Amino acid sequence: MLRCNCENVFESGERMVKIKDIAEKCHVSVATVSKALNNSHEISEKTTQHIVRVANELGYIANSNARSLKTNRSYNLGILYVDKSESGLEHEYFNVILNSIKREAESLGYDVTFISNKIGNSRNSYLSHARYRGCDGVVLVSADFHDPEVIHLVESNMPTVIIDHVYHNRTAILSDNTKGLSEIVHYLHKMGHRKIAFIHGEDTTVKKERLASFHQACDQLNIKIPDIYMKKALYHIPKYSGLATRELLALEDRPTVIIYPDDYSYMGGLTEIEKHGLKIPDDISVVGYDGIYLSRILRPMLTTYVQDSHQIGKNAASKLIEMIEKPKTFIAEQMVIPGHLQVGQTVKDIK
């Protein structure tokens, strides 16, 4: 909240709304209005709520420059989103996360800005761009987490929160990848499948957790997975999952089910399966990961593990703001957000 002796204004139509206008409307002093807008405990909650409601009705907003001068903060969060698939904000999984970050940030009084290392013809580091934009902190949503520039940003004094990757002594918001793959494997076992292929993503924390969980679950159920059933692809790029699917379908002893790295990549697999004249799930079963809206409108409906992308984004924003506003008491943590298995119609019962 703003702590300011200056007269903050907001242009509403042709009229400039001032703190004094709010005070007159509420029949209180300018000082009381200032305390209410700063969420001061010196006045009652009822009075604060009334003043804030009137301020909103009048269209008042604190001047951001004055606010920054008083608090030494810009109230601006940076978002690092590097998308290899070049699907941009149309990618549903990341779109939900980004919208959730934006909504949570705005509800807590912050704006959001995308940061990059290329602006026009000039090239800057992610850190220098974040500082240029006056960001108080950065949420790393998607990036090459092994990129030296990304590591430089994380290891700087810029507050950061990372989604689905773990750095030492840094806060991370993680989907429950361990539980996700375990639930998938146990469900497939229950449906009679033993020839399980897994197309996994590139080398990230997510991939390592999912692979470990996959092998642990298979060991528990005494399922032997040959190396030729394990294929590497890239997350969120259907082409590579399609090529991996082609290799699996060419095997003499091919799998009865294929697990895909994400629902979007599954589209590449679906295309390849259809090219081979096969029908899902009669001829081969499939499972996705993410639980995007597309998975529910496909026919047959995709069996997949649904990640709570809304909660992931919300927690990322709230944790970053907590780090910014309470640096002396903030403790870095890894927060795991649970998901759930969506049982669709793409896994055949072959018991």
XYZ file of C-alpha atoms in Angstrom:
351
model
C 0.000 0.000 0.000
C 1.084 3.614 -0.566
C 2.501 5.687 2.263
C 2.648 9.164 0.879
C 2.230 12.777 2.002
C 1.777 13.886 -1.592
C -1.640 14.328 -3.155
C -2.148 11.236 -5.309
C -4.552 11.519 -8.206
C -6.153 9.468 -10.952
C -7.705 10.829 -14.103
C -11.287 9.631 -14.411
C -12.762 11.152 -17.563
C -11.831 14.829 -17.262
C -11.786 14.866 -13.489
C -8.785 14.172 -11.270
C -9.751 12.160 -8.191
C -7.794 13.188 -5.108
C -7.443 11.829 -1.595
C -9.288 14.946 -0.460
C -12.284 13.947 -2.625
C -12.423 10.565 -0.928
C -12.175 12.208 2.496
C -15.083 14.565 1.733
C -17.205 11.741 0.363
C -16.570 9.602 3.467
C -16.791 12.546 5.933
C -13.367 11.749 7.376
C -9.975 13.461 7.406
C -7.345 13.152 4.678
C -5.111 11.434 7.248
C -7.788 8.777 7.877
C -8.103 8.102 4.156
C -4.323 7.770 3.869
C -4.277 5.273 6.742
C -7.096 3.258 5.194
C -5.375 3.078 1.814
C -2.192 1.982 3.572
C -4.109 -0.728 5.482
C -3.085 0.824 8.771
C -4.283 -0.885 11.960
C -4.855 2.513 13.581
C -8.417 2.641 12.256
C -11.167 0.044 12.338
C -11.587 -2.587 9.655
C -15.118 -1.352 8.982
C -13.878 2.199 8.307
C -11.062 0.894 6.123
C -13.436 -1.192 4.019
C -15.804 1.746 3.587
C -13.047 4.121 2.482
C -11.531 1.588 0.067
C -14.961 0.905 -1.440
C -15.605 4.615 -1.978
C -12.117 5.086 -3.441
C -12.789 2.328 -5.945
C -16.168 3.787 -6.847
C -14.581 7.179 -7.514
C -11.890 5.600 -9.687
C -8.947 6.535 -7.485
C -5.560 4.877 -7.834
C -2.304 5.827 -6.139
C 0.351 7.465 -8.305
C 2.920 4.737 -9.003
C 5.917 7.092 -9.116
C 5.127 8.526 -5.703
C 4.507 5.040 -4.393
C 7.904 3.865 -5.614
C 9.680 6.828 -4.027
C 8.200 6.085 -0.639
C 8.627 2.294 -0.628
C 11.733 1.871 -2.790
C 9.759 -0.661 -4.848
C 8.314 -0.525 -8.343
C 5.422 -2.913 -7.630
C 6.303 -4.616 -10.888
C 7.007 -8.360 -11.258
C 9.033 -9.714 -14.152
C 8.024 -12.909 -15.947
C 10.605 -14.993 -17.776
C 8.846 -17.153 -20.353
C 11.018 -18.717 -23.049
C 8.883 -20.961 -25.242
C 10.750 -23.474 -27.415
C 7.549 -24.587 -29.117
C 6.868 -20.989 -30.209
C 3.202 -21.455 -29.375
C 3.402 -18.315 -27.243
C 0.496 -17.432 -24.994
C -1.724 -19.825 -26.944
C -0.165 -22.780 -25.092
C -2.947 -23.645 -22.671
C -0.876 -25.026 -19.800
C 1.388 -21.983 -19.636
C -1.465 -19.619 -20.495
C -3.312 -20.668 -17.337
C -0.167 -20.256 -15.234
C 0.583 -16.809 -16.683
C -2.987 -15.602 -16.208
C -2.975 -16.891 -12.646
C 0.298 -15.052 -11.911
C -1.176 -11.871 -13.369
C -4.415 -12.094 -11.390
C -2.675 -12.844 -8.093
C -0.093 -10.090 -8.648
C -2.776 -7.532 -9.449
C -4.833 -8.549 -6.420
C -1.771 -7.809 -4.270
C -1.076 -4.455 -5.941
C 1.571 -5.453 -8.496
C 1.883 -5.206 -12.269
C 3.635 -7.810 -14.446
C 6.160 -7.363 -17.259
C 7.660 -9.950 -19.578
C 11.447 -9.819 -19.650
C 13.740 -10.898 -22.463
C 17.377 -10.825 -23.474
C 16.581 -9.301 -26.867
C 14.933 -5.903 -27.277
C 14.895 -4.691 -30.860
C 18.385 -5.115 -32.277
C 20.083 -4.946 -28.901
C 20.907 -7.853 -26.642
C 20.893 -7.721 -22.846
C 21.028 -10.304 -20.112
C 17.770 -11.336 -18.459
C 19.000 -9.729 -15.251
C 19.864 -6.402 -16.872
C 16.482 -6.283 -18.605
C 14.684 -7.041 -15.343
C 16.593 -4.190 -13.694
C 15.969 -1.894 -16.655
C 12.250 -2.561 -16.311
C 12.497 -1.904 -12.577
C 11.258 -5.348 -11.579
C 11.106 -6.060 -7.851
C 11.435 -9.775 -8.597
C 11.031 -12.350 -11.368
C 8.971 -15.530 -11.803
C 10.754 -18.018 -14.061
C 7.878 -19.796 -15.792
C 9.629 -21.525 -18.687
C 13.256 -21.359 -19.795
C 16.405 -23.344 -20.416
C 17.256 -23.638 -16.734
C 20.833 -24.613 -17.597
C 21.374 -21.423 -19.604
C 24.188 -19.393 -17.935
C 22.089 -16.221 -18.296
C 19.185 -17.847 -16.453
C 21.505 -19.111 -13.733
C 23.043 -15.624 -13.468
C 19.573 -14.171 -12.868
C 18.711 -16.779 -10.221
C 22.021 -16.360 -8.395
C 21.787 -12.546 -8.331
C 20.227 -10.489 -5.548
C 17.028 -10.211 -7.613
C 14.222 -12.112 -5.813
C 13.159 -15.072 -7.943
C 10.651 -17.924 -7.827
C 11.061 -20.831 -10.233
C 8.290 -23.018 -11.609
C 9.063 -26.722 -12.077
C 12.821 -26.544 -11.578
C 14.971 -26.680 -8.452
C 17.995 -24.499 -7.736
C 19.865 -24.657 -4.459
C 18.394 -22.396 -1.788
C 15.785 -20.898 -4.118
C 12.008 -21.079 -3.877
C 10.379 -23.407 -6.403
C 6.738 -24.166 -7.159
C 6.508 -27.730 -8.415
C 3.830 -29.967 -9.827
C 3.691 -33.327 -8.039
C 5.519 -35.222 -10.794
C 6.410 -38.102 -8.480
C 2.808 -38.814 -7.575
C 1.662 -38.204 -11.140
C 3.739 -40.884 -12.837
C 3.163 -43.322 -9.997
C -0.615 -42.979 -10.340
C -0.396 -43.412 -14.106
C 1.680 -46.590 -13.897
C -0.521 -48.130 -11.205
C -3.635 -47.342 -13.255
C -2.120 -48.937 -16.371
C -1.165 -52.018 -14.354
C -4.737 -52.280 -13.075
C -5.939 -52.172 -16.701
C -3.659 -55.102 -17.535
C -0.812 -53.290 -19.291
C 2.760 -54.522 -18.877
C 4.295 -53.303 -22.150
C 4.480 -49.641 -21.203
C 6.438 -47.130 -23.295
C 7.370 -43.713 -21.940
C 8.228 -40.732 -24.124
C 9.819 -38.300 -21.689
C 10.970 -34.701 -22.082
C 14.403 -33.108 -22.134
C 16.812 -32.984 -19.185
C 15.031 -30.950 -16.510
C 14.031 -31.424 -12.884
C 10.581 -32.418 -14.154
C 12.010 -35.168 -16.373
C 14.249 -36.529 -13.613
C 11.380 -36.711 -11.113
C 9.025 -38.343 -13.591
C 11.586 -40.885 -14.754
C 12.513 -41.861 -11.199
C 8.847 -42.208 -10.237
C 8.113 -44.226 -13.392
C 10.884 -46.739 -12.694
C 10.033 -46.962 -8.984
C 6.387 -47.751 -9.754
C 7.381 -50.345 -12.365
C 9.764 -51.997 -9.882
C 7.037 -52.105 -7.231
C 4.689 -53.836 -9.677
C 7.424 -56.094 -11.095
C 7.045 -54.622 -14.589
C 10.157 -54.958 -16.742
C 10.610 -52.058 -19.156
C 13.065 -52.612 -22.033
C 15.296 -49.678 -22.965
C 13.729 -49.488 -26.433
C 10.431 -48.491 -24.774
C 12.049 -45.343 -23.348
C 12.153 -42.448 -25.819
C 13.307 -38.859 -25.477
C 11.456 -35.901 -26.982
C 10.991 -32.215 -26.179
C 8.152 -30.941 -24.022
C 5.293 -29.162 -25.810
C 6.560 -29.878 -29.351
C 4.339 -32.489 -31.104
C 6.841 -33.180 -33.896
C 9.345 -34.931 -31.626
C 6.755 -37.047 -29.833
C 5.443 -38.023 -33.268
C 8.882 -39.233 -34.340
C 9.282 -41.186 -31.082
C 5.853 -42.756 -31.624
C 6.878 -43.824 -35.122
C 9.904 -45.641 -33.674
C 7.779 -47.391 -31.053
C 5.176 -48.532 -33.581
C 7.929 -49.953 -35.798
C 9.071 -52.366 -33.052
C 8.375 -56.068 -33.599
C 7.173 -56.325 -30.014
C 5.573 -52.949 -29.692
C 4.079 -51.541 -26.461
C 0.391 -51.769 -25.634
C 0.377 -48.235 -24.204
C 2.431 -45.052 -24.671
C 2.811 -42.337 -22.033
C 3.431 -38.885 -23.558
C 5.426 -36.036 -21.968
C 2.429 -33.671 -22.148
C -1.019 -33.430 -23.692
C 0.060 -31.004 -26.410
C 2.919 -33.264 -27.554
C 0.453 -36.139 -27.719
C -1.009 -34.512 -30.838
C 2.137 -35.535 -32.701
C 1.705 -39.096 -31.479
C -1.957 -39.121 -32.455
C -1.081 -38.094 -36.006
C 1.487 -40.896 -36.296
C -0.908 -43.493 -34.844
C -3.566 -42.501 -37.373
C -1.004 -42.709 -40.216
C -0.421 -46.333 -39.223
C -4.141 -47.029 -39.510
C -4.433 -47.749 -35.785
C -7.350 -46.859 -33.557
C -7.173 -45.596 -29.956
C -7.680 -47.454 -27.627
C -8.590 -50.606 -29.584
C -5.168 -51.038 -31.180
C -2.997 -49.035 -28.823
C -3.596 -47.120 -25.589
C -2.236 -43.658 -24.770
C -1.822 -41.415 -21.713
C -0.989 -37.713 -21.595
C 0.200 -35.300 -18.921
C -0.964 -31.783 -17.917
C -4.742 -32.027 -18.170
C -5.227 -29.062 -20.504
C -8.707 -28.294 -21.836
C -7.860 -29.998 -25.125
C -7.565 -33.337 -23.302
C -11.238 -33.169 -22.332
C -12.656 -32.278 -25.753
C -10.669 -34.828 -27.754
C -12.562 -37.961 -28.732
C -11.880 -40.365 -27.247
C -11.250 -38.225 -24.187
C -7.602 -38.423 -23.197
C -6.532 -40.182 -20.026
C -4.020 -37.801 -18.452
C -2.635 -36.451 -15.207
C -4.100 -33.027 -14.471
C -1.700 -30.463 -13.049
C -3.221 -27.624 -11.022
C -1.745 -24.889 -13.216
C -3.957 -22.220 -11.650
C -2.610 -22.914 -8.165
C 0.958 -23.156 -9.463
C 0.750 -19.628 -10.909
C -1.033 -18.183 -7.915
C 1.499 -19.571 -5.438
C 4.420 -18.428 -7.580
C 3.178 -14.828 -7.516
C 2.264 -14.796 -3.833
C 5.584 -16.349 -2.765
C 7.568 -13.869 -4.841
C 5.695 -10.930 -3.337
C 6.235 -12.365 0.147
C 9.962 -12.563 -0.596
C 9.971 -8.949 -1.818
C 7.975 -7.517 1.084
C 9.411 -9.632 3.921
C 13.051 -10.298 2.973
C 14.226 -10.642 6.585
C 11.816 -13.422 7.486
C 11.363 -15.195 4.153
C 12.681 -18.760 3.968
C 13.213 -20.442 0.591
C 11.151 -23.577 0.084
C 10.041 -26.110 -2.492
C 6.261 -26.126 -2.675
C 4.656 -29.154 -4.329
C 1.192 -28.656 -5.841
C -0.842 -31.894 -6.108
C -2.796 -32.907 -9.199
C -5.119 -35.801 -10.048
C -5.570 -38.533 -12.631
C -8.196 -37.875 -15.298
C -9.526 -41.234 -16.457
C -10.605 -40.817 -20.047
C -11.297 -43.365 -22.793
C -7.804 -43.833 -24.253
C -6.662 -46.796 -22.144
C -8.078 -50.203 -23.043
C -8.734 -52.782 -20.335
C -6.686 -55.782 -21.538
C -6.819 -57.910 -18.393
